[in-house]
XYZ file of C-alpha atoms in Angstrom:
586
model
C -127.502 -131.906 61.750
C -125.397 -130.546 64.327
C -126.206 -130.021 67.625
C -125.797 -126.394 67.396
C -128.372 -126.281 64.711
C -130.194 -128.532 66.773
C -130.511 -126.182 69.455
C -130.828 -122.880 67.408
C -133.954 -124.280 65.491
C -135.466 -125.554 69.031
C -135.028 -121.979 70.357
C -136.883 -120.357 67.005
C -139.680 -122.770 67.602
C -139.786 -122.062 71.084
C -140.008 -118.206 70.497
C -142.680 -118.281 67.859
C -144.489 -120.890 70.362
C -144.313 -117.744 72.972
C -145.117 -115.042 70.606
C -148.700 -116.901 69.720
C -149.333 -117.781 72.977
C -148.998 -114.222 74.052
C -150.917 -113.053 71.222
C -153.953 -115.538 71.915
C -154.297 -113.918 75.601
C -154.236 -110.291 74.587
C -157.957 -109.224 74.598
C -158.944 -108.906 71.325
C -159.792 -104.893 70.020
C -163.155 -104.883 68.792
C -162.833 -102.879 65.970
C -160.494 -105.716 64.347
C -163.977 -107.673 64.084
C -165.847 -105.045 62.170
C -166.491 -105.725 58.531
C -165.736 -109.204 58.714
C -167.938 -111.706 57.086
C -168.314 -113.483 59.993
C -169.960 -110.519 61.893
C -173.460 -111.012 61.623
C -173.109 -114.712 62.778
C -173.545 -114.498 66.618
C -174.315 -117.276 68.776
C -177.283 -117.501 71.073
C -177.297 -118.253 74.160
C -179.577 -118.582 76.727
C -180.519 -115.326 78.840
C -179.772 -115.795 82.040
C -182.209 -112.681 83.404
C -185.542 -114.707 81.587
C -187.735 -115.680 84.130
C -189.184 -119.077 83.400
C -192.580 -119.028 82.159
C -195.097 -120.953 84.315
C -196.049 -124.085 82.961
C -200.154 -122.931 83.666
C -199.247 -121.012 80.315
C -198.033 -124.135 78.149
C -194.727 -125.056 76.338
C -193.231 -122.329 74.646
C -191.908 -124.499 72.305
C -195.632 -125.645 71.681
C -197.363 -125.362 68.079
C -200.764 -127.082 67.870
C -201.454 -128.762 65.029
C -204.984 -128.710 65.332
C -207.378 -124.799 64.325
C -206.925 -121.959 66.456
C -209.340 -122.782 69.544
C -209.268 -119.573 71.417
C -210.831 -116.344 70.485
C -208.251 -113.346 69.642
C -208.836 -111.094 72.688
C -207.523 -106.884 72.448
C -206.170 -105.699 75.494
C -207.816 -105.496 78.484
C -208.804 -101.798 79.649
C -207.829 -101.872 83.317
C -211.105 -100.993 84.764
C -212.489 -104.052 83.510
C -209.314 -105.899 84.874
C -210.125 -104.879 88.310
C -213.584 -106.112 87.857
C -212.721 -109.655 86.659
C -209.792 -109.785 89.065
C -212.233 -109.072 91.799
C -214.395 -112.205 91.085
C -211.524 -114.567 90.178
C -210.370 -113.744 94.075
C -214.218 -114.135 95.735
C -214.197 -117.895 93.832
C -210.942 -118.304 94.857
C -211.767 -117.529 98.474
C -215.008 -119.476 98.120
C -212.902 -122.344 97.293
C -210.415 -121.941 99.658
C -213.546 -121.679 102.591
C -214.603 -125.726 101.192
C -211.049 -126.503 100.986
C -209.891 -125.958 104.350
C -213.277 -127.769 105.764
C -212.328 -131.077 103.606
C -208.537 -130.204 105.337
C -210.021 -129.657 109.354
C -212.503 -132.375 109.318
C -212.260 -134.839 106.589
C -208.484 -135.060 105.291
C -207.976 -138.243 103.928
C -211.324 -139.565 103.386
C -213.771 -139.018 99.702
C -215.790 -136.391 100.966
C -217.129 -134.466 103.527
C -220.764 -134.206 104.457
C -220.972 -130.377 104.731
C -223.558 -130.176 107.995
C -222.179 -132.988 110.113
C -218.471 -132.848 109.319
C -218.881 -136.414 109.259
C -217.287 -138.522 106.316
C -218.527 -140.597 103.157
C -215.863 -142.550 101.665
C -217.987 -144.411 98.376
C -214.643 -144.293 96.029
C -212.576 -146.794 97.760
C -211.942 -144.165 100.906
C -208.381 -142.936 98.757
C -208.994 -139.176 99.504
C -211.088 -138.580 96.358
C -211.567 -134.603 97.404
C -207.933 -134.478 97.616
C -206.796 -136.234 94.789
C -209.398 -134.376 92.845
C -208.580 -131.134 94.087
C -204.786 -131.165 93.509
C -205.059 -129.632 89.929
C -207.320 -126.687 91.007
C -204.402 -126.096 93.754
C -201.886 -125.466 90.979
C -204.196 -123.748 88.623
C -204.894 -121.429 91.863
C -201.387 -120.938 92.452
C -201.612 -122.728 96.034
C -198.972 -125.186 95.631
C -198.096 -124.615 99.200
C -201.462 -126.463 99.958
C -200.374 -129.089 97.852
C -197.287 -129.938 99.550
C -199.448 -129.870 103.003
C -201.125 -132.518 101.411
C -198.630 -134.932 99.942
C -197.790 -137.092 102.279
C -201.620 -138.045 102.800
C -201.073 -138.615 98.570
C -197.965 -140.627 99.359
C -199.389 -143.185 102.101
C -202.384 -144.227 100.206
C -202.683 -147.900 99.506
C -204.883 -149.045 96.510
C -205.177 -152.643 97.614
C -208.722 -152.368 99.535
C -211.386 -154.718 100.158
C -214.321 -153.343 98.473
C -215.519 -152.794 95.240
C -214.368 -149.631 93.344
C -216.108 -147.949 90.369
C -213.216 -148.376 87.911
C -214.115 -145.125 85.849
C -214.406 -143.057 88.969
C -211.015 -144.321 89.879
C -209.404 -143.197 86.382
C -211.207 -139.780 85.927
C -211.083 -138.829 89.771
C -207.890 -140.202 90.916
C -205.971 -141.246 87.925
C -206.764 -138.111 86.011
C -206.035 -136.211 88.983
C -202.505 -137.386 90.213
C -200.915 -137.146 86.371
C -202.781 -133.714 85.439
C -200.975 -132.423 89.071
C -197.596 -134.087 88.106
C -197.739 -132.312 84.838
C -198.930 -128.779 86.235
C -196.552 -128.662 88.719
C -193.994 -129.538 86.236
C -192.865 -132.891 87.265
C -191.769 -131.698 90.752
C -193.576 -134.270 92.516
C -192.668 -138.033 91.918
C -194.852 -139.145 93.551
C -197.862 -138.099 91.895
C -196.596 -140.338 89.013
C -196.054 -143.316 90.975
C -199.169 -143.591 92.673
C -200.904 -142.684 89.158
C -198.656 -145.976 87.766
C -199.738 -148.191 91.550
C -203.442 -147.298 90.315
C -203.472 -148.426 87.033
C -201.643 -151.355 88.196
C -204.689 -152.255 90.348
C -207.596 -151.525 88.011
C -205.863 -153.207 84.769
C -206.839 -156.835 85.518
C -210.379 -155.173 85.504
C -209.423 -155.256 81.832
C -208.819 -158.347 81.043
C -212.661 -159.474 79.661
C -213.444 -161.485 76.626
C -214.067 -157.888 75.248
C -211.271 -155.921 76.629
C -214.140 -154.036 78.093
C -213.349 -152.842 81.735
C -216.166 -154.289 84.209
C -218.220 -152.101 85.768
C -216.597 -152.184 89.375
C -213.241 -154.287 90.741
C -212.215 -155.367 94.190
C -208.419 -154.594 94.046
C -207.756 -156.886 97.488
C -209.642 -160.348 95.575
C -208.708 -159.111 92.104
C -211.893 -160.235 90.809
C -215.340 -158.765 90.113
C -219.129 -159.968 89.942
C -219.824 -157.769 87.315
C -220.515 -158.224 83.791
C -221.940 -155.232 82.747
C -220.206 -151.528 82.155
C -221.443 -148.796 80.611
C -220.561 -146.853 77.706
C -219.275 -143.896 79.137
C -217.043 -146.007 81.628
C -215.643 -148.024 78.243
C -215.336 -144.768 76.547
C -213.984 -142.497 79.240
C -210.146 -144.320 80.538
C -208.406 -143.409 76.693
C -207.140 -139.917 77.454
C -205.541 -140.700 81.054
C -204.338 -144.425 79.897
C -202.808 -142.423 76.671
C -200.912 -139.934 78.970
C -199.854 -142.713 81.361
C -198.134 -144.635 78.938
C -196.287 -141.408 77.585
C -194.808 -140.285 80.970
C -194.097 -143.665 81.964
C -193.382 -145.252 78.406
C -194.762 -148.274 79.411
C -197.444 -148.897 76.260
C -199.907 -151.078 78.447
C -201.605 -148.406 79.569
C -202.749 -147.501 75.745
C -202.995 -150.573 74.396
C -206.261 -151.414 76.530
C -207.927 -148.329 75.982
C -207.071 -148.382 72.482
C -208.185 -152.115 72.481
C -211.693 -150.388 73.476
C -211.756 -147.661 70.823
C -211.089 -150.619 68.100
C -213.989 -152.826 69.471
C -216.271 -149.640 69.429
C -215.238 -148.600 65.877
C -216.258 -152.057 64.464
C -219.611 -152.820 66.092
C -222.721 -153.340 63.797
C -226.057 -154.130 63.810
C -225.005 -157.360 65.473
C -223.591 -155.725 68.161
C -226.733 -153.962 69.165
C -225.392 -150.722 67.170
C -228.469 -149.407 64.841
C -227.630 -146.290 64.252
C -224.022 -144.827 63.157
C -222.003 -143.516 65.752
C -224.833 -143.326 68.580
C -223.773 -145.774 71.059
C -226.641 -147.173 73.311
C -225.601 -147.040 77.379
C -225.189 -150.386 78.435
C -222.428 -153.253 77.302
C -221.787 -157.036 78.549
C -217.900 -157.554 79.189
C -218.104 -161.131 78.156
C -219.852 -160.510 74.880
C -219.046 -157.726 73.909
C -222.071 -156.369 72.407
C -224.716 -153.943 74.136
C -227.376 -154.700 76.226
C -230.251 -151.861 75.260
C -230.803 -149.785 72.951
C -231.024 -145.702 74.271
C -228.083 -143.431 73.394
C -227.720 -140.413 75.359
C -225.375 -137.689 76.063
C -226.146 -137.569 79.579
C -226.225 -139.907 82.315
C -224.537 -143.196 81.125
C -223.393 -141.813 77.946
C -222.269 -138.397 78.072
C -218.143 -138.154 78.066
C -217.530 -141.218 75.507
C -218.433 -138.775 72.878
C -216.699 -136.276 74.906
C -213.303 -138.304 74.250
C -213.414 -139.225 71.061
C -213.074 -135.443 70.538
C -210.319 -134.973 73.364
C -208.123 -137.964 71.628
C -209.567 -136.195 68.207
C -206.473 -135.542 66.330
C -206.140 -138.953 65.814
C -208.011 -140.143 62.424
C -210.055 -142.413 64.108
C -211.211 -140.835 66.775
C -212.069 -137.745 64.889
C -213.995 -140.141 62.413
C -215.880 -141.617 65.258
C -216.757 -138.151 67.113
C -217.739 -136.705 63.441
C -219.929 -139.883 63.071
C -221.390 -139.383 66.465
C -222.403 -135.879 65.777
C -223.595 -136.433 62.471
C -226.250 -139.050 63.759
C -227.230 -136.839 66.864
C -227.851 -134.046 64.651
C -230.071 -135.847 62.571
C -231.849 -138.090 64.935
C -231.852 -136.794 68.655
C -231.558 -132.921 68.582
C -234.857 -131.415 69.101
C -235.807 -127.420 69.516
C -238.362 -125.377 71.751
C -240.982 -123.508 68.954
C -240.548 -119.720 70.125
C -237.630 -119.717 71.989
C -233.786 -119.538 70.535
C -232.910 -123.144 72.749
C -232.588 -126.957 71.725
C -232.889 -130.000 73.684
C -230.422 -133.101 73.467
C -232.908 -136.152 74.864
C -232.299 -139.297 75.154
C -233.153 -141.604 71.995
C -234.366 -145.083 71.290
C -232.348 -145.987 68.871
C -234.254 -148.698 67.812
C -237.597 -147.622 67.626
C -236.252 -144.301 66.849
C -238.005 -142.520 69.070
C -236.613 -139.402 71.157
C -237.971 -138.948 74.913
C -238.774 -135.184 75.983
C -236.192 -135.036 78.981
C -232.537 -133.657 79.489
C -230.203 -133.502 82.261
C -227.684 -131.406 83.718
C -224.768 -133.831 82.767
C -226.127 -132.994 79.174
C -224.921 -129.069 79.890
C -221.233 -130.382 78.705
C -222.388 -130.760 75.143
C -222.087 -126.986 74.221
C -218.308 -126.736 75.334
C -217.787 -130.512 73.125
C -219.634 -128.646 69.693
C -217.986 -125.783 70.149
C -214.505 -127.419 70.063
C -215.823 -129.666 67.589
C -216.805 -126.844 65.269
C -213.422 -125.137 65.631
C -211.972 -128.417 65.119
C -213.471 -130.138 61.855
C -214.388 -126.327 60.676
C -218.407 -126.729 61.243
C -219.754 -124.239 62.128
C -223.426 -125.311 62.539
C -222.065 -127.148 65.299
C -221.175 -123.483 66.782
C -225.211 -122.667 66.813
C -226.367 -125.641 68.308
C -223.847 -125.150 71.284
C -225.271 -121.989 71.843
C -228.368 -123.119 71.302
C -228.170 -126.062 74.267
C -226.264 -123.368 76.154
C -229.360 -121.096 76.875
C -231.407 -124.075 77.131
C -228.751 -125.033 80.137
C -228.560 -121.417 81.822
C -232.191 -120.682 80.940
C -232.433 -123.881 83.894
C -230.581 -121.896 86.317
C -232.303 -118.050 85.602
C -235.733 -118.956 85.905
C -235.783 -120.697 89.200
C -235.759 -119.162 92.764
C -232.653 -119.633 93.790
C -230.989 -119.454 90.666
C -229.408 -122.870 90.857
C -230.363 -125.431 88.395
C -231.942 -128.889 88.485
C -231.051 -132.006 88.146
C -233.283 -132.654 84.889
C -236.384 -131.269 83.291
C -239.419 -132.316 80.780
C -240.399 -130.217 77.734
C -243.623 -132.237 76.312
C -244.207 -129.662 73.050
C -240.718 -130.130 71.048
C -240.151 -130.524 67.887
C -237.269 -131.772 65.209
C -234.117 -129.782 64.813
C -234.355 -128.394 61.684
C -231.612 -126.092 60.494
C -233.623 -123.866 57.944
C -236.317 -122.840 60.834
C -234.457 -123.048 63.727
C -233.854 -119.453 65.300
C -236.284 -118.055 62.373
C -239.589 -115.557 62.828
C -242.913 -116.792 61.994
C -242.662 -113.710 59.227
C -239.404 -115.616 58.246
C -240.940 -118.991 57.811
C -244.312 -117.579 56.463
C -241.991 -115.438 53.215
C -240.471 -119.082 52.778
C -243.716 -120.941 52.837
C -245.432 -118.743 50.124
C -242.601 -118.486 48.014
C -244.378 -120.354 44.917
C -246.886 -117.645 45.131
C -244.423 -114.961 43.372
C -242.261 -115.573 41.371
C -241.558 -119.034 41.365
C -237.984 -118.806 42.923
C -237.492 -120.543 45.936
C -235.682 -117.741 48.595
C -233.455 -119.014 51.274
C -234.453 -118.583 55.018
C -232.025 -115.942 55.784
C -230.232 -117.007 59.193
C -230.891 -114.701 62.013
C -227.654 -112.537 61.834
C -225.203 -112.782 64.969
C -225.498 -110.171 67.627
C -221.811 -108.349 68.114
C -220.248 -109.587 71.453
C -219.354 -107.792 74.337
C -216.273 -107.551 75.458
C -215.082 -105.409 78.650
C -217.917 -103.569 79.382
C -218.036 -103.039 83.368
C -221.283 -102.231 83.068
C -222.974 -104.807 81.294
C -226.124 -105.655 82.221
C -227.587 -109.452 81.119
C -231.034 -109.156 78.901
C -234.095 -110.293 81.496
C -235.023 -113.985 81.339
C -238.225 -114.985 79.493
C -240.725 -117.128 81.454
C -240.738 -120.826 81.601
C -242.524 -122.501 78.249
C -246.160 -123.975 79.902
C -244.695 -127.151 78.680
C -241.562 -127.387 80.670
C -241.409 -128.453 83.995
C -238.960 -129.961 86.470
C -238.270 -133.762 87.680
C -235.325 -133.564 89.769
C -235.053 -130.632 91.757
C -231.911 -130.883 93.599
C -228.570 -128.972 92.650
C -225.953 -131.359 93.636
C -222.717 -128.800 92.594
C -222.708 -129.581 89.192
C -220.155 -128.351 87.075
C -221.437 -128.474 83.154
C -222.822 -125.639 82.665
C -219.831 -123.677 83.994
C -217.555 -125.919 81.948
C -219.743 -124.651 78.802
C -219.524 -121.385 79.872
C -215.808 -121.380 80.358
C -215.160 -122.731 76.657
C -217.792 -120.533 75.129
C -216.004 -117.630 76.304
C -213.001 -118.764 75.434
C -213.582 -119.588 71.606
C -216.209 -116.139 71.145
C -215.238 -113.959 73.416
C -218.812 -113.394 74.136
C -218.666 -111.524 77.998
C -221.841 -112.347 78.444
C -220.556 -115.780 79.199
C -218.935 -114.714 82.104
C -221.541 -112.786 83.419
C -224.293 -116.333 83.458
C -220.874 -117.601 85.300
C -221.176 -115.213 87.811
C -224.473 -115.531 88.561
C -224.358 -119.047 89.021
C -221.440 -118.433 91.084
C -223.025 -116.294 93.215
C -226.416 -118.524 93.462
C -223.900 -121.146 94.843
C -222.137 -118.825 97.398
C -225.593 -117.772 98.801
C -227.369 -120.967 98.873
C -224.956 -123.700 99.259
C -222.303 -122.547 101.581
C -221.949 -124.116 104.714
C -220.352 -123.019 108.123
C -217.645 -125.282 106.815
C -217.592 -125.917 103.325
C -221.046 -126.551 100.772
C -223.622 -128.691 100.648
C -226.217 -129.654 97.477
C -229.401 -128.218 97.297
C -232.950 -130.170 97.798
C -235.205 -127.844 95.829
C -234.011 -125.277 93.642
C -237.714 -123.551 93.161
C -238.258 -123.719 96.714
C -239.779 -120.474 98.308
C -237.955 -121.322 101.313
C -235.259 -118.295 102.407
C -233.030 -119.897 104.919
C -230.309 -121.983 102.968
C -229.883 -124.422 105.898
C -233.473 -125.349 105.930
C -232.490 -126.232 102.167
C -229.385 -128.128 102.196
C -228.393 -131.680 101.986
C -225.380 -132.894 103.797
C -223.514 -133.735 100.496
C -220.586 -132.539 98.514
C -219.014 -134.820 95.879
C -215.517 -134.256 94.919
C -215.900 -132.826 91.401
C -217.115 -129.242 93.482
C -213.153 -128.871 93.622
C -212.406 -130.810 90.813
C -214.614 -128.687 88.040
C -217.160 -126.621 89.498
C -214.637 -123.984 91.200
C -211.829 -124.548 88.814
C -213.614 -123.466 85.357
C -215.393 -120.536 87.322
C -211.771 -119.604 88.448
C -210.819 -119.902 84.621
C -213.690 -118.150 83.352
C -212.460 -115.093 85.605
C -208.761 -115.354 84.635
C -206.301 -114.231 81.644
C -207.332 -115.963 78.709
C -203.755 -116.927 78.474
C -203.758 -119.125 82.014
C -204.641 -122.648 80.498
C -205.407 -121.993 76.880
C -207.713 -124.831 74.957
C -204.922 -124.011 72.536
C -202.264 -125.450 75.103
C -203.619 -127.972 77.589
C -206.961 -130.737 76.932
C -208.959 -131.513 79.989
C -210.156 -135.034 81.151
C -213.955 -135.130 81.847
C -212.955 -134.108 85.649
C -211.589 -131.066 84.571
C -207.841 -132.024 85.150
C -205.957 -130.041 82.473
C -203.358 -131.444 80.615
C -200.370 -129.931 79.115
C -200.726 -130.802 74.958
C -197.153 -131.951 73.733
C -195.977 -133.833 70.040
C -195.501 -136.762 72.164
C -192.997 -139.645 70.189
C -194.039 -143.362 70.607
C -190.384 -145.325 70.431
């Protein structure tokens, strides 16, 4: 070719070149797009004007996989917003009034004792009120407290000379530090490193013949002199162990709680188990087997069951909580003749034999069935947690102060029965003589349920009966308990019942009136005390789990029902919420 052609065909090519270029920069007419097929295909892309939604309301991208949980609310009228927004703020203040007493005279330390200001440090002196209370911060939207805290959180060391309960350690301070890290959306690093320096400490505590944690560990000797635990300390690390090992992906963490959970699921007779899924209190680390034989859901016993509901989307846990509730249904539950309330006693599992008491820790029960029902679709389980509900707030609304005791004694109970529970003696007297008409055997009709109220401002709560002859109290102190509340708080949540709230407040405002010190609150000696001046009343003692539980699921109760939905987050047995993700084991 010749270099004329040469240089003609470069200068063609070098035109057209120009000609596209220019064409690709001219701004493009929009009316050349229209009918294409291409047209209706537009990308998405993120909006940069959406404000990001607070994690206290879940993951967006979150789909349960487990039954609705929450009641469908309508729309608040905004009367009845004011209302409920005007109690969410007193609680919130009331909190706030503890909160900055713990902060002025006891930073640092467990607790403070509420008439002194002095200090009790009997969980390993690690700042137990403000490890517990970090949570309730976020969920109160007082994250600037938080951060006045955090360096206290950062310098505390784990390695003390003293023996720590280990399941105080992992529902208090374990629980605490990852349910903050996760509710303040992973801002603070730290939380999850001094969750991981914990655990690090208390796993030796594992390492049993059993796999059984020992009742108490001295971090500094790594060693204990222990060789007993208890089954709600066996059966209460899974949920925060579980979580640990997700942020952190270390599987340690779940492999000795599971290692519990598989030891549980196979004892037998041998072990000391006699009855199916009711787990006596007391265990030996080195054998492995249990060392009495009464099951409770109270003191001792009470939140193993509670777990293997929380970890209950798992097959085998949900096995071993349906199990659990099977046997307590049949062999434990008991109900007060003339009265719409039930009793959950302890029970001798080998002499099979019930006793006629129940405690406050007990109270939780109601807000476990009521999940449980949603859960495995049972809805008998939904009666008997109202049923142990009124027996719970029935303790609170007949005394003089309105708080509740510690325990009580009912001496004339009988079995639960389903077909006469709730029922009229005309009821039970139509099915009794049913062979005297015509020969066909009727069914107890069940007492239909009363419609629930929902945003009335001027509800008004149905006066209390009196106190059965047969009940009286053992216990009378109030010591800030939170079950009841808890109860109260799930109740509403799943029915939608407002009378709910309205028990809550009460009890809310029993504690205000009675308990509340010049600097924080203090537990109550005698709850049916005709005594009128608080002080001459109080007891100069506040555990941790006041901020923990107590004020955080009254604060909930009075909130949208949106802000921490059972739908979106699980709570530990502290009340630390945790966000509920499809987590992916590698």
């Amino acid at each position: 070719m010749s270099k004329r052609w040469k240089f003609g065909l470069a200068t063609i090519c070098l035109i057209l070149i120009l000609v596209q270029v220019c064409f690709m920069m001219k701004p493009l007419n929009q009316n050349t797009l229209e009918n294409k097929p291409w047209n209706n295909v537009k990308p998405i892309k993120p909006s940069t004007n959406r404000r990001k939604q607070s994690i206290l309301y879940g993951q967006d991208e979150f789909s349960s996989q487990l039954p609705k949980l929450q009641h469908t609310f309508s729309p608040e009228p905004v009367e009845y917003a004011k209302l409920r927004e005007k109690r969410r703020l007193a609680i919130k203040r009331s909190f706030l009034h503890g909160w900055n007493g713990y902060k002025t005279y006891a930073l640092g330390h467990d607790e403070l004792k509420p008439l002194t200001n002095k200090t009790h440090d009997p969980f390993g002196g690690w700042g137990a009120t403000m490890v517990d209370a970090l949570s309730t911060l976020l969920v109160m939207n007082l994250e600037d407290e938080l951060k006045s805290v955090i360096d206290h959180v950062q310098r505390i060391d784990f390695n003390v000379d003293e023996d720590v309960s280990v399941f105080e350690s992992i529902i208090r301070y374990l629980g605490g530090f990852i349910s903050a890290y996760d509710l303040s959306d992973q801002k603070y690093p730290i939380l999850l490193t001094q969750a991981q320096r914990l655990a690090n400490v208390l796993l030796p505590a594992f390492d049993t013949p059993s796999g059984l944690p020992t009742h108490l560990w001295n971090p500094a000797r790594n060693m204990s002199f222990y060789q007993d635990t208890l089954i709600a300390e066996a059966g209460t690390v899974q949920l925060e162990l579980m979580m640990l090992s997700q942020f952190t992906q270390n599987p340690i963490y779940m492999q000795k709680a599971q290692a519990i959970t598989d030891l549980l699921d196979n004892m037998d007779y041998g072990h000391g188990m006699y009855i199916r899924g009711l787990y006596p209190t007391s265990l030996d680390v080195e054998k492995g087997r249990f060392r009495d034989d009464t099951t409770t859901f109270g003191a001792m016993g009470d939140s193993a069951f509670e777990y293997l509901l929380t970890d209950g989307k798992i097959p085998q846990y949900g096995r071993m909580y349906l199990d659990s509730i099977r046997s307590m249904k049949q062999h434990m539950l008991r109900q007060i003749p003339g009265y719409d309330m039930l009793l959950l006693p302890p029970y001798d599992t080998f002499r099979q034999k019930a006793e006629n008491s129940m405690d406050h820790l007990t109270c939780f029960v109601p807000g476990m069935l009521a999940m449980g029902s949603k859960t495995f679709n049972e809805p008998e389980d939904m009666d008997i947690a109202k049923g142990l509900l009124e027996t719970c707030v029935f303790m609170y609304r007949t005394t003089k102060t309105g708080l509740s005791p510690e325990n009580w004694y009912i001496s004339e109970i009988e079995r639960y029965n389903p077909i006469t529970y709730n029922k009229t003696r005309a009821e039970l007297e139509r099915a009794r003589d049913w062979w005297y008409d015509d020969g066909e055997i009727p069914t107890v009709q069940k007492t239909k349920n009363k419609p629930t109220t929902e945003y009335d401002i001027n509800y008004k709560l149905p006066p209390v009966r009196s106190r059965p002859p047969s009940l009286f109290f053992g216990d009378e102190r109030y010591i800030l308990r939170p079950e009841t509340v808890e109860s109260l708080f799930i109740l509403y949540r799943i029915t939608g019942d407002q009378k709910y709230q309205e028990y809550g407040w009460e009890i809310f405002q029993a504690i205000d009136k009675w308990c509340k010190t010049k600097s924080a609150f203090a537990a109550f000696q005698n709850v049916d005390s005709d005594i009128e001046i608080p002080e001459d009343n109080q007891i100069d003692s506040m555990e941790s789990f006041l901020y923990a539980e107590t004020f955080k699921y009254l604060y909930l109760l009075f909130s949208s029902p949106n802000m921490i939905s059972l739908d979106k987050f699980v709570f530990n047995t502290e009340a630390h919420p945790f966000v509920r993700r499809h987590w992916h084991w590698a």
